[in-house]
mmCIF file of C-alpha atoms and ligand atoms in Angstrom:
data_model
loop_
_atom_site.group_PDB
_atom_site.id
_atom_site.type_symbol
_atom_site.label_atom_id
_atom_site.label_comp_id
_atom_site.label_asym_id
_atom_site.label_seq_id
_atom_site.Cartn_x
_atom_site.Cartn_y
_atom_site.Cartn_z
ATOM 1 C CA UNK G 1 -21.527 13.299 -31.248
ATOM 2 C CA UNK G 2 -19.603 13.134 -28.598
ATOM 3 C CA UNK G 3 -17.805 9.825 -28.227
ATOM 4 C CA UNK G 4 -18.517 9.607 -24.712
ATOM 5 C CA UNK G 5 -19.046 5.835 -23.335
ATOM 6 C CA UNK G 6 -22.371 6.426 -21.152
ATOM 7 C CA UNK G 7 -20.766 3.543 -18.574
ATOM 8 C CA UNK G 8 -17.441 5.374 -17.755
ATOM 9 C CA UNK G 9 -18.774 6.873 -14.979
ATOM 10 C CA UNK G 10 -17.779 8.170 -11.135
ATOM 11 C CA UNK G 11 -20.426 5.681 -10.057
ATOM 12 C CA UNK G 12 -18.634 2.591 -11.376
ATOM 13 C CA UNK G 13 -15.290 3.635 -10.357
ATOM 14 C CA UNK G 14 -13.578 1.516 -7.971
ATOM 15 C CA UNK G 15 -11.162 3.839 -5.976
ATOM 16 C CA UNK G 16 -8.007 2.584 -4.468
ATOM 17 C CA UNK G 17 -4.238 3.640 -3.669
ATOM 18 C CA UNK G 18 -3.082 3.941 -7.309
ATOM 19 C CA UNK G 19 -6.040 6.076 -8.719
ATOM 20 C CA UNK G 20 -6.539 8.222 -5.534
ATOM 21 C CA UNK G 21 -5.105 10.930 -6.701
ATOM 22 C CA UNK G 22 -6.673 10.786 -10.393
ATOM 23 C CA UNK G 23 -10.167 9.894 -9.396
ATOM 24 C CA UNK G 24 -10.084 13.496 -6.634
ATOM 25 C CA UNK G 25 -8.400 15.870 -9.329
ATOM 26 C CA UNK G 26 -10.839 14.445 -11.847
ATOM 27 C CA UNK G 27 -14.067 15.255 -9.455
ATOM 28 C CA UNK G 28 -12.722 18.580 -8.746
ATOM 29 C CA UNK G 29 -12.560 19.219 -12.590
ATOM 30 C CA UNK G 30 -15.715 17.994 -13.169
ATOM 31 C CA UNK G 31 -17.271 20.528 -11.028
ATOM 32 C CA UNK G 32 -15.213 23.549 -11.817
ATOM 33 C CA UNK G 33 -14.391 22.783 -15.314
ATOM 34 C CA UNK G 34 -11.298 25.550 -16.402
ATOM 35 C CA UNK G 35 -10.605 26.539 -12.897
ATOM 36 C CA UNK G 36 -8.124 24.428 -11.012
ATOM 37 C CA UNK G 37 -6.272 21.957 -12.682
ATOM 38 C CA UNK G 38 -6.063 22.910 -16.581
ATOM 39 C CA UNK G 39 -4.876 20.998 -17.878
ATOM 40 C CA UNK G 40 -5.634 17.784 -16.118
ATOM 41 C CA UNK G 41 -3.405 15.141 -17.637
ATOM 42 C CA UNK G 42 -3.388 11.930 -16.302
ATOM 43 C CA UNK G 43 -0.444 8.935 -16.879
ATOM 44 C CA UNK G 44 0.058 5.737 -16.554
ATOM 45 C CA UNK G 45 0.198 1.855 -17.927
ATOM 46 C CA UNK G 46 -2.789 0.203 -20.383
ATOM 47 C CA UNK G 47 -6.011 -0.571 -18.645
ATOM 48 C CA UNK G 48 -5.593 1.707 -15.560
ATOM 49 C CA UNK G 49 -8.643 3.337 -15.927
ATOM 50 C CA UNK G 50 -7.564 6.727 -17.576
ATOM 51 C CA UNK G 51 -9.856 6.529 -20.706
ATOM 52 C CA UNK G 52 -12.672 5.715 -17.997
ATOM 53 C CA UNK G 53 -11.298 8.424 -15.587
ATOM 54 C CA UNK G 54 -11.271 10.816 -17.950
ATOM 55 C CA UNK G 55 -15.016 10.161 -19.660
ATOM 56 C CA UNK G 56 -16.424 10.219 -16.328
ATOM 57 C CA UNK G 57 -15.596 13.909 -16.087
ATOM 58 C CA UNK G 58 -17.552 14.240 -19.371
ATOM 59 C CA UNK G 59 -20.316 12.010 -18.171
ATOM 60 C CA UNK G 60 -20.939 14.363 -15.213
ATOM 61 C CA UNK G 61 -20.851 17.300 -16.462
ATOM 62 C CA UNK G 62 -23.357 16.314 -18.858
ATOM 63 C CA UNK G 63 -25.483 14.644 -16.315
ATOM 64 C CA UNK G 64 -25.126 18.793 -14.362
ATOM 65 C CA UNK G 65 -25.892 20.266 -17.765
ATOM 66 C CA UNK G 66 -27.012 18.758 -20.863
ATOM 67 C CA UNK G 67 -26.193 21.699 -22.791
ATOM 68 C CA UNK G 68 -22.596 21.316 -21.706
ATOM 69 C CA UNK G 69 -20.445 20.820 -24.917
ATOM 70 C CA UNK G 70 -17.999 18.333 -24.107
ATOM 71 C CA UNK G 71 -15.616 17.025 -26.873
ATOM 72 C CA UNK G 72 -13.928 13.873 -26.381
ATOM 73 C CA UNK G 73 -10.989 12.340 -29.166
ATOM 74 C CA UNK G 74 -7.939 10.006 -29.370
ATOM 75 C CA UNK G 75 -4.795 11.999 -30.672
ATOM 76 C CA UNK G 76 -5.322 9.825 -33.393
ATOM 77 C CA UNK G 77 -8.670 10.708 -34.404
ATOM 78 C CA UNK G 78 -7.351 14.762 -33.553
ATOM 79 C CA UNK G 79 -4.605 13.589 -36.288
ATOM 80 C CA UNK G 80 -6.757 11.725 -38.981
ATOM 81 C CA UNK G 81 -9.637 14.983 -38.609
ATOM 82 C CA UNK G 82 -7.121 17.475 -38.520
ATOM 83 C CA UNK G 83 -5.571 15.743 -42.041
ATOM 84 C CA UNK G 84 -8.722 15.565 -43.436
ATOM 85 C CA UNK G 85 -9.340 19.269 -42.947
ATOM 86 C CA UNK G 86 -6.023 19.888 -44.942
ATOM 87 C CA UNK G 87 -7.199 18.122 -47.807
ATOM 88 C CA UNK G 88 -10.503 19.356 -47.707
ATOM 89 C CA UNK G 89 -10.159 22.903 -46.779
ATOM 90 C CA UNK G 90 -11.786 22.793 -44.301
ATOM 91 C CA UNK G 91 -9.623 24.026 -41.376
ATOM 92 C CA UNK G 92 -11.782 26.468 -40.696
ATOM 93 C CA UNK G 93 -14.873 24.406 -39.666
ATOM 94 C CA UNK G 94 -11.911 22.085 -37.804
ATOM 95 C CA UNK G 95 -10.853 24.639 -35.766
ATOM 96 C CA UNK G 96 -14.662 26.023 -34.498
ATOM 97 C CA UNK G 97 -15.154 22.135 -33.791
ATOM 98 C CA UNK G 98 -12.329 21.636 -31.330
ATOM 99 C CA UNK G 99 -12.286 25.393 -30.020
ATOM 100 C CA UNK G 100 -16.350 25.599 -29.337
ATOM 101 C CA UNK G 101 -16.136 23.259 -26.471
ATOM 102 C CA UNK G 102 -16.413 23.669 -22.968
ATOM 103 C CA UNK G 103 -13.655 20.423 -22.415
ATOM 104 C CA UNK G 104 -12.141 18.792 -25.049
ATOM 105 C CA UNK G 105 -10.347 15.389 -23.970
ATOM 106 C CA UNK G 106 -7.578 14.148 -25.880
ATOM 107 C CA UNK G 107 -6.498 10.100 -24.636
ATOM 108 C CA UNK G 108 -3.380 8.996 -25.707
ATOM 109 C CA UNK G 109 -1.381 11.693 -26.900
ATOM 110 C CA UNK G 110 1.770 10.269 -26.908
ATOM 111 C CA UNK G 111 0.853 9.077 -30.150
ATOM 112 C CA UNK G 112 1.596 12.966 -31.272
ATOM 113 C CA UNK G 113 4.940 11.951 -31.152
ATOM 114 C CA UNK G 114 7.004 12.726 -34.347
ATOM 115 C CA UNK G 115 3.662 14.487 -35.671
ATOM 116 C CA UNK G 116 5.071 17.860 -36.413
ATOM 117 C CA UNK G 117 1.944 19.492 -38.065
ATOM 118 C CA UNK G 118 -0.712 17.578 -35.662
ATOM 119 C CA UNK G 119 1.603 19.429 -32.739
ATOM 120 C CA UNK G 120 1.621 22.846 -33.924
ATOM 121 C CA UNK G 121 -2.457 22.510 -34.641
ATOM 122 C CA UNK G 122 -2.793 21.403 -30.916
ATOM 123 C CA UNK G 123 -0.218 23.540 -29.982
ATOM 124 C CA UNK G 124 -2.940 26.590 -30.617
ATOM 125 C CA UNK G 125 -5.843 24.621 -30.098
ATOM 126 C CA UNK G 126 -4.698 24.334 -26.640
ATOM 127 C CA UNK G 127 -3.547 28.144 -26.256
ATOM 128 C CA UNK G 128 -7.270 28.930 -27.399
ATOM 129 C CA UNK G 129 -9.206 26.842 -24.912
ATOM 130 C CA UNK G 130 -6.755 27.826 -22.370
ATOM 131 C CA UNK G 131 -7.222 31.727 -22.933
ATOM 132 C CA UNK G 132 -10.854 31.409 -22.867
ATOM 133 C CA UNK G 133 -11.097 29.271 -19.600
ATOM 134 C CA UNK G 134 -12.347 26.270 -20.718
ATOM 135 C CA UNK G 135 -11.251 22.633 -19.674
ATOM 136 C CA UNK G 136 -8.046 19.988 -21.080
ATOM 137 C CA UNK G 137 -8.203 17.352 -20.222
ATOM 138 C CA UNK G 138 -4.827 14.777 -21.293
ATOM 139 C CA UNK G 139 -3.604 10.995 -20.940
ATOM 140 C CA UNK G 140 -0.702 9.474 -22.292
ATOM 141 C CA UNK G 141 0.971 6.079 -21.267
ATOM 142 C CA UNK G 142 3.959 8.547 -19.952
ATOM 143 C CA UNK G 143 5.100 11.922 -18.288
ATOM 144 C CA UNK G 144 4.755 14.867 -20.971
ATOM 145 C CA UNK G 145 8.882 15.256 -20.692
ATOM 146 C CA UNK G 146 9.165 11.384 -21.411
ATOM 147 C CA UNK G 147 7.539 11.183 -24.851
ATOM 148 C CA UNK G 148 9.442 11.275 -27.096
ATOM 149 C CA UNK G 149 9.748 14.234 -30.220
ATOM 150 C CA UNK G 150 7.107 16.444 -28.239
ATOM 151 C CA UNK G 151 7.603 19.750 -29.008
ATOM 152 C CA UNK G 152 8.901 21.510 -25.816
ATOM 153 C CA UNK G 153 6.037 24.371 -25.814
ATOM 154 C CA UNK G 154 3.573 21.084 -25.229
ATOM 155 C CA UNK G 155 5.636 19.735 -22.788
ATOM 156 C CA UNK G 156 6.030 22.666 -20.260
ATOM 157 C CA UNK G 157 1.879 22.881 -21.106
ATOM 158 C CA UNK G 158 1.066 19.518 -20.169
ATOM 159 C CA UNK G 159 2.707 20.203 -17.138
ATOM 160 C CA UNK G 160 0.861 23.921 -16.451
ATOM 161 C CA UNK G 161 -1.872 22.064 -14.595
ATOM 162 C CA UNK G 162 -1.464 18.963 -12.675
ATOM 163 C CA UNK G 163 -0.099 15.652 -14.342
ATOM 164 C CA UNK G 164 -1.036 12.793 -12.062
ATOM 165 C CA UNK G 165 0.017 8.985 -12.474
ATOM 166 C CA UNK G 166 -2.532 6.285 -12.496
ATOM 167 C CA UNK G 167 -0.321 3.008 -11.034
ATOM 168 C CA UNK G 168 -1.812 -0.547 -10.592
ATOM 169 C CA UNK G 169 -4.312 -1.482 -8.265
ATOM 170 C CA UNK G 170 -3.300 -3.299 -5.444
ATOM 171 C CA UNK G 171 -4.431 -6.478 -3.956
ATOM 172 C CA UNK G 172 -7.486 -4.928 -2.227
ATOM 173 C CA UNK G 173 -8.491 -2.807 -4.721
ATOM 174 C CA UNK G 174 -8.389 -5.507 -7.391
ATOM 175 C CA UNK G 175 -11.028 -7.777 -4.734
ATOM 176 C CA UNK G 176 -13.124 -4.383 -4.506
ATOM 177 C CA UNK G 177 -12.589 -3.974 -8.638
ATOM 178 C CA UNK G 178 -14.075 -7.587 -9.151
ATOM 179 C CA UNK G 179 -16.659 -7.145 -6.043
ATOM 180 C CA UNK G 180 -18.258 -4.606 -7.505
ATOM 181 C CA UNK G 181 -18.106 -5.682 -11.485
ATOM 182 C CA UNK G 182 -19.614 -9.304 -9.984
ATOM 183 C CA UNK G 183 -22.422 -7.204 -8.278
ATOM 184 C CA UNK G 184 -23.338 -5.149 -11.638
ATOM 185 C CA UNK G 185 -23.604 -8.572 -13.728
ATOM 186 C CA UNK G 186 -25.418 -9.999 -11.105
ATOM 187 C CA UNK G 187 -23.023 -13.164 -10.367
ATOM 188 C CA UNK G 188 -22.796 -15.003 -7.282
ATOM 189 C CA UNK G 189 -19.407 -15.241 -6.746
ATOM 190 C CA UNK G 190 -17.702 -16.461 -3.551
ATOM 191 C CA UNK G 191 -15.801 -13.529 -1.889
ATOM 192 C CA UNK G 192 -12.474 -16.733 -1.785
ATOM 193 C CA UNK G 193 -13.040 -16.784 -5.154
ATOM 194 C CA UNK G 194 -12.903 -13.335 -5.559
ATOM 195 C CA UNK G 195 -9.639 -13.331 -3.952
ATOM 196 C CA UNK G 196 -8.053 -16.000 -5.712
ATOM 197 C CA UNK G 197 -8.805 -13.969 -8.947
ATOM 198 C CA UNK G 198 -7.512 -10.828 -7.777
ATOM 199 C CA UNK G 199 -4.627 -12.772 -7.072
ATOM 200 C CA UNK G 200 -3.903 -14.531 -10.326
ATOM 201 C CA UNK G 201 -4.593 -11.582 -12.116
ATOM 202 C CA UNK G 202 -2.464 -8.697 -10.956
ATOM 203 C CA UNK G 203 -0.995 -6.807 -13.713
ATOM 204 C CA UNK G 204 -4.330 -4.081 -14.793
ATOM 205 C CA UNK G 205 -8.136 -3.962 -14.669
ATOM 206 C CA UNK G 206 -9.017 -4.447 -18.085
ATOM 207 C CA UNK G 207 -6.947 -8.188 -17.794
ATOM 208 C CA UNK G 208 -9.124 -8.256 -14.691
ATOM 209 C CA UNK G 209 -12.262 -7.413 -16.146
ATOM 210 C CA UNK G 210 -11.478 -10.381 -19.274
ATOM 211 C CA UNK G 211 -11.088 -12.661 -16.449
ATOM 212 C CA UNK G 212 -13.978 -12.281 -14.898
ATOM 213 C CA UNK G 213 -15.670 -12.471 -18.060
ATOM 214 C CA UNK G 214 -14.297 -15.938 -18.978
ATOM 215 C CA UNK G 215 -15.083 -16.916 -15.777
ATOM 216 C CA UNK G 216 -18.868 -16.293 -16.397
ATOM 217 C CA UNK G 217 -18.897 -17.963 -19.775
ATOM 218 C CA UNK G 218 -16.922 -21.115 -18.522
ATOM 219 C CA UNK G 219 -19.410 -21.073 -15.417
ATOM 220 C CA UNK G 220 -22.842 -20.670 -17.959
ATOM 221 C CA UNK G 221 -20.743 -23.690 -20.252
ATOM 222 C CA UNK G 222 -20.661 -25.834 -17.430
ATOM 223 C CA UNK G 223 -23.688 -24.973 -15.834
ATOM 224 C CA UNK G 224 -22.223 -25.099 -12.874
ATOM 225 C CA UNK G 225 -21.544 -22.305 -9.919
ATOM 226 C CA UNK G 226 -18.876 -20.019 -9.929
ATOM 227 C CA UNK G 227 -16.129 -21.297 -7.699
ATOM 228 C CA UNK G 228 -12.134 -21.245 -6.694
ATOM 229 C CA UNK G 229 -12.023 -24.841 -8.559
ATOM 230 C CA UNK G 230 -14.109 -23.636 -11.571
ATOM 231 C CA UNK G 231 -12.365 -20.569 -11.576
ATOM 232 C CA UNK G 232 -8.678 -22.600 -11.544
ATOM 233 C CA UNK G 233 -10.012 -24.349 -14.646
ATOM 234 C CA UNK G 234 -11.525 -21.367 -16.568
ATOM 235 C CA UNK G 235 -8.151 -19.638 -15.830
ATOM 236 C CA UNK G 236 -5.884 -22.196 -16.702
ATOM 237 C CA UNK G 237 -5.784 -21.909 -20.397
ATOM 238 C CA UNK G 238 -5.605 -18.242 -20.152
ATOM 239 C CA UNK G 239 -2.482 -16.728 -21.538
ATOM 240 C CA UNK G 240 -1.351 -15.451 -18.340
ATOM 241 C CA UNK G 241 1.685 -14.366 -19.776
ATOM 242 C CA UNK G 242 2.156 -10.768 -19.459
ATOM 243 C CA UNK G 243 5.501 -9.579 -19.367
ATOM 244 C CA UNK G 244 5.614 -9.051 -15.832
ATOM 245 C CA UNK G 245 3.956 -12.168 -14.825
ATOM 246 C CA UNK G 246 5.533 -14.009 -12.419
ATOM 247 C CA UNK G 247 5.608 -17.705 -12.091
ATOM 248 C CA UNK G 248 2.853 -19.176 -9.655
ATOM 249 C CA UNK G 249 3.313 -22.282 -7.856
ATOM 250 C CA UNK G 250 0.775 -23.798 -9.633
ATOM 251 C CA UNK G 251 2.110 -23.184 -12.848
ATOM 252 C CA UNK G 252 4.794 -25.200 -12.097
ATOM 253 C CA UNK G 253 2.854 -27.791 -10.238
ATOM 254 C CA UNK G 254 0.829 -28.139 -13.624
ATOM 255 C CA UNK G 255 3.685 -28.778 -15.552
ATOM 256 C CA UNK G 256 5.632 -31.183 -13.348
ATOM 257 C CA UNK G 257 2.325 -33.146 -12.901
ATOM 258 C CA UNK G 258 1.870 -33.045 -16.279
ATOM 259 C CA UNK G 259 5.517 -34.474 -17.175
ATOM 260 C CA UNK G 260 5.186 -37.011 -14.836
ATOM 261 C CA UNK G 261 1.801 -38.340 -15.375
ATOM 262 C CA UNK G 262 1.194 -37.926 -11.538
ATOM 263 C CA UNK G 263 -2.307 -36.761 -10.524
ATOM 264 C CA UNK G 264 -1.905 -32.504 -8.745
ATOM 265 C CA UNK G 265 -3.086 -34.165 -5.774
ATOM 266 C CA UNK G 266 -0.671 -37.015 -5.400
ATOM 267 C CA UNK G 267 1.946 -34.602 -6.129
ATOM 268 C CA UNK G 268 0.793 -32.384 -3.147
ATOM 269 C CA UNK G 269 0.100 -35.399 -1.149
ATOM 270 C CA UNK G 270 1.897 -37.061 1.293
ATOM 271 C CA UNK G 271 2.699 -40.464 -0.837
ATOM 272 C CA UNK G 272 5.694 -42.245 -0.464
ATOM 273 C CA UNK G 273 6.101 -43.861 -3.501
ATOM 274 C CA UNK G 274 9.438 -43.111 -5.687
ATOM 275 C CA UNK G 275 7.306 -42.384 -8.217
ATOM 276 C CA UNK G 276 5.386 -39.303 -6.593
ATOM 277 C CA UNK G 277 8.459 -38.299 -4.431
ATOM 278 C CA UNK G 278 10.546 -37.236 -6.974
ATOM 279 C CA UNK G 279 8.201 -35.327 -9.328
ATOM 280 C CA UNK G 280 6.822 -33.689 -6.117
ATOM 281 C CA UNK G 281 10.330 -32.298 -5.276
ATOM 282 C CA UNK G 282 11.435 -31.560 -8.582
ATOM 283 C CA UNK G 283 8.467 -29.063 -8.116
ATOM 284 C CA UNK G 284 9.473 -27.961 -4.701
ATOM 285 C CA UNK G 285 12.838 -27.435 -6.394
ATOM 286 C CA UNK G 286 11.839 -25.354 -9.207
ATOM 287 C CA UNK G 287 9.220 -23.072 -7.260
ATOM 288 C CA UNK G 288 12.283 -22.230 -5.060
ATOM 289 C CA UNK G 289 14.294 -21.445 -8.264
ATOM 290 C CA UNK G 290 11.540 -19.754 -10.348
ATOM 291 C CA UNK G 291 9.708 -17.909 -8.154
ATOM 292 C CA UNK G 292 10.430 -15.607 -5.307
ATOM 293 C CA UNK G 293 7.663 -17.314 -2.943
ATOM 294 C CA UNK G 294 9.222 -18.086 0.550
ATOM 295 C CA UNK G 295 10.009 -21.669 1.739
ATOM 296 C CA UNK G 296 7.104 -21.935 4.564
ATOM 297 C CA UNK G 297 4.730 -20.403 1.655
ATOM 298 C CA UNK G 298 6.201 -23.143 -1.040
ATOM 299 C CA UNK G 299 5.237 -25.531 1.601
ATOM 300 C CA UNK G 300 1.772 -24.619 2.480
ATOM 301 C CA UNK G 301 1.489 -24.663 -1.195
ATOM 302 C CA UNK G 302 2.330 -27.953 -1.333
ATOM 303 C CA UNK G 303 -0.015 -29.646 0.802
ATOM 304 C CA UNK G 304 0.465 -27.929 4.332
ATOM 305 C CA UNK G 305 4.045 -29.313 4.568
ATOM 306 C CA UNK G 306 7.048 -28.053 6.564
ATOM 307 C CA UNK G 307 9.394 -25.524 5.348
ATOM 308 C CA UNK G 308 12.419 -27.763 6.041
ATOM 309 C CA UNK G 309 10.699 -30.839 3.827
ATOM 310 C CA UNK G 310 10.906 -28.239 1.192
ATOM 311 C CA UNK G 311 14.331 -27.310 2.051
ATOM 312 C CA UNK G 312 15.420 -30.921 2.231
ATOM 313 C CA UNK G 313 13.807 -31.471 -1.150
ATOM 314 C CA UNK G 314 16.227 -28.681 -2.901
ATOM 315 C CA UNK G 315 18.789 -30.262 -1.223
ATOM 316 C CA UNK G 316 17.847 -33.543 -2.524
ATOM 317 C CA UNK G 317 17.093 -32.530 -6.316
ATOM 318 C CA UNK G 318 20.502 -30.550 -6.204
ATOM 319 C CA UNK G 319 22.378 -33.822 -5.722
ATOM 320 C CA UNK G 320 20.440 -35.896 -7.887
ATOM 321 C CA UNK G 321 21.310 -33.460 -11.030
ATOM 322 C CA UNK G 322 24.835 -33.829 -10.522
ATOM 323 C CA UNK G 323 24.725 -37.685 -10.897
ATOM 324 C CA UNK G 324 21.129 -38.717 -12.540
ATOM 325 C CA UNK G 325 21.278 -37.627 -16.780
ATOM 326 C CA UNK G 326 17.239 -38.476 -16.228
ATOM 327 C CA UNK G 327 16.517 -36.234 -13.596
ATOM 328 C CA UNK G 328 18.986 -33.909 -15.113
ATOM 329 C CA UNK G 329 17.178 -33.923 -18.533
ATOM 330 C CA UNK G 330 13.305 -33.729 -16.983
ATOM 331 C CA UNK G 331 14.539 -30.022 -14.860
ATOM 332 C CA UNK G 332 15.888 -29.015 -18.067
ATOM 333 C CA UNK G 333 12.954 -29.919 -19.974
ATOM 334 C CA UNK G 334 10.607 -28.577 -17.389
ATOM 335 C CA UNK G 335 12.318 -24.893 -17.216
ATOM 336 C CA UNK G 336 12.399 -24.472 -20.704
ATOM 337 C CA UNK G 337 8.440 -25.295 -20.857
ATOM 338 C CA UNK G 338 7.946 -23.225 -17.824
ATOM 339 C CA UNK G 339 10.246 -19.725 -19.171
ATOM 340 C CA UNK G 340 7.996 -19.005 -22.099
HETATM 341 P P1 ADP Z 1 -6.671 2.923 -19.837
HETATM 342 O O1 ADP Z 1 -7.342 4.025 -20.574
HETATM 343 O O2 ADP Z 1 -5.809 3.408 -18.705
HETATM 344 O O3 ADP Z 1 -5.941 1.963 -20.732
HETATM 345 P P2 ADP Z 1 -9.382 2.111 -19.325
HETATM 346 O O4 ADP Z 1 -9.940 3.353 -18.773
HETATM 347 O O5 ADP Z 1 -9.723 1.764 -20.724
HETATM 348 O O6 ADP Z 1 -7.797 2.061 -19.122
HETATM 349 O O7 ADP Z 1 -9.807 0.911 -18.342
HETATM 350 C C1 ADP Z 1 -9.814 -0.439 -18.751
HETATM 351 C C2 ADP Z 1 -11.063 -1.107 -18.225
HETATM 352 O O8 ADP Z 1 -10.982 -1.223 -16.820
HETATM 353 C C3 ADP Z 1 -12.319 -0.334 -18.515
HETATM 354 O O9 ADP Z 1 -13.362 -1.221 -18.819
HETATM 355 C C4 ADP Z 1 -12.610 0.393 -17.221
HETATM 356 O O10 ADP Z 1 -13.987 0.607 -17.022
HETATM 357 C C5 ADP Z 1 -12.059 -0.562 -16.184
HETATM 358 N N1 ADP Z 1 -11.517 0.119 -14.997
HETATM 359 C C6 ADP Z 1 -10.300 0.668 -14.871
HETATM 360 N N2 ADP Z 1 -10.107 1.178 -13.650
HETATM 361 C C7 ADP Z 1 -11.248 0.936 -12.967
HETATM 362 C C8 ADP Z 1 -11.679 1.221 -11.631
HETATM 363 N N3 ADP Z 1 -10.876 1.841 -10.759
HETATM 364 N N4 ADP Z 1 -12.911 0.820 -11.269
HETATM 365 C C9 ADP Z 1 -13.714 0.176 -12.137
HETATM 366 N N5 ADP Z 1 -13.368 -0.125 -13.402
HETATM 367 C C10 ADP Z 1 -12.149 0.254 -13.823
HETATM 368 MG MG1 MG Z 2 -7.285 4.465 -22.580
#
C-alpha cells in the first residue's frame, strides 16, 4: 500500500511557466532517485499541482521498476502513524516502514508545525534515508524558513536539496490545462469556450478542473452542446468568490440588470430610452470603480462602444449622485451587493 493515485502522472501534466521548474527537477528525480536533488521539496498555493507533481515521480518509478518501494504520506498521516506506534509499541516496526523505502514523499508538511515529537521522529527519519542515498521528496504551502515552529535542523534540511515554487498557471497554460482535461473526457468543447473558461477561472487548477466539471453536468442537464453561452450560465451560480477574485464586468452587468429589471442585452445595447440609459451607465460607472479593466476594454464590454461614451457616462453618474437620493441609493445598494 502505497497511496499512490495511478492518474498523477508525467503524462497528464500540463507544463507551463509556473511549474517549469517543478515538473524538470521532478523528472530528473524520477530517474536518478537519491542523486541530485535530495531532498526535492516543492512550494506553493492549493491546487498547483504539487500532490500530482510529486506522485508522478512515484508513478514512474514504479512504471521503471515494479519492485521499486516507494512510500507516499501526508505529514498528517506521518503524525497519526507515528502516534499510534507510541501507544502501541510499536516504533520499531514504524521506523523499518518509513526507513525501508527507496522514496518516501511527505505532502504538506507544514502541518509539522508546533509538532515537537512528530519533528524529532522525521528529524532522523530523514538523516536515515539521506545517509543511505535514497530519495525525499517534500511540499508544503510555504518556504521551509517560513513555517512556522519548524525546528531549525529541518529547515536548513529542506533546503539541502533544491526547494522550488509551484506559482499559478497563466492564461495559456490554463487553455492548455482545460484543452487537454476536455480531450481525456472526451468533450467537444469550442477552443472560445475554452478561453472564456480559462479566463473566468484564474486563481488554481483544481478550481479549474471543478469548472469544467460543472460545465459537463450543466451541458448533459440541458442536453445541449457545450458552449461560451452555456458555459456563462453553468458558471454563473458558481461561487466565484475566491479571495483574490476580481470583479468581472459581467458581474456587475448581472447585478445592475438585475436591479433594474432591464434585459443584459438592452443594457449593452444602444437604446435610448431613460430607462436603459441610466442603468447602463450606472454599470459603466461601477466597472470603472470596481475593477481595474481599461476604459476602451469597459467599452467593448459594453456592446462595442467608444471609450469616451464610457468616460462621459462616469462623468454623468458622478453628477447625478450629488443631486439624485435615487440614483444615489441604487450605487449604494449595488456596491454593497457587488463587495461580498
Ligand atoms: P496541490 O497539491 O498543489 O494542492 P494538486 O496536485 O492536488 O495540487 O492538483 C489539484 C488538481 O489539479 C489535481 O487534480 C491535479 O491533477 C490537477 N493539476 C494541477 N496541476 C496540473 C497540471 N499542470 N496539469 C494537469 N493537471 C494539473
Ligand atoms: Mg496537495
Amino acid at each position: 500500500e502505497n497511496h499512490i493515485n495511478p492518474a498523477y502522472t508525467f503524462e497528464n501534466f500540463v507544463i507551463g511557466k509556473g511549474n517549469q521548474m517543478a515538473h524538470a527537477a521532478a523528472l530528473v528525480v524520477s530517474e536518478e532517485p537519491g542523486k541530485l536533488y535530495n531532498p526535492l521539496f516543492f512550494y506553493g498555493g492549493v491546487g498547483l499541482g504539487k500532490t500530482h507533481l510529486m506522485q508522478a515521480i512515484g508513478n514512474r518509478m514504479l512504471e521503471d521498476d515494479p519492485n521499486v518501494n516507494v512510500k507516499y504520506v501526508t505529514s498528517e498521516a506521518f503524525t497519526n502513524d507515528f502516534i499510534n506506534a507510541i501507544q502501541t509499541n510499536q516504533t520499531e516496526a514504524f521506523r523499518k516502514e518509513y526507513r525501508n523505502v527507496d522514496i518516501l514523499m511527505v505532502d504538506d508538511i507544514q502541518f509539522f508545525a508546533e509538532k515537537e515529537g512528530t519533528q524529532e521522529e522525521f528529524f532522523h527519519t530523514f538523516n536515515d534515508l539521506y545517509n543511505n542515498g535514497k530519495q525525499i521528496v517534500l511540499t508544503s504551502d510555504r518556504m521551509p524558513q517560513e513555517i512556522p515552529k519548524l525546528q531549525e535542523r529541518l529547515v536548513s534540511r529542506f533546503a539541502w536539496g533544491l526547494p522550488v515554487d509551484i506559482t499559478p498557471p497563466d492564461l495559456e497554460t490554463r487553455i492548455a490545462i482545460l484543452r487537454a482535461k476536455a480531450e481525456a473526457d472526451q468533450l467537444d468543447i469550442p477552443n472560445e469556450t475554452l478561453s472564456y473558461i480559462a479566463g473566468q477561472i484564474d486563481s488554481n487548477v483544481r478550481e479549474l478542473e471543478g469548472a469544467l466539471s460543472r460545465v459537463q453536468a450543466y451541458a448533459k442537464l440541458r442536453k445541449e452542446p457545450i458552449t461560451t453561452a452555456l458555459v456563462y450560465e453553468a458558471l454563473r451560480g458558481m461561487n466565484l468568490a475566491n479571495e483574490h477574485h476580481e470583479l468581472s464586468i459581467a458581474d456587475i452587468q448581472n447585478k445592475v440588470a438585475d436591479y433594474f429589471h432591464v434585459s443584459l442585452s438592452d443594457l449593452k445595447g444602444k437604446k435610448r430610452l431613460k430607462s436603459i440609459v441610466m442603468p447602463r451607465q450606472i454599470a459603466m460607472y461601477l466597472s470603472r470603480e470596481l475593477t481595474s479593466n481599461s476604459l476602451p476594454k469597459i467599452g467593448k464590454e459594453f456592446g462595442g462602444k467608444d471609450h469616451t461614451t464610457v468616460i462621459h457616462a462616469c462623468e454623468k453618474i458622478g453628477e447625478v449622485i450629488k443631486v439624485d437620493a435615487d440614483v444615489q441609493k441604487a450605487v449604494k445598494d449595488l456596491k454593497n451587493a457587488l463587495n461580498n
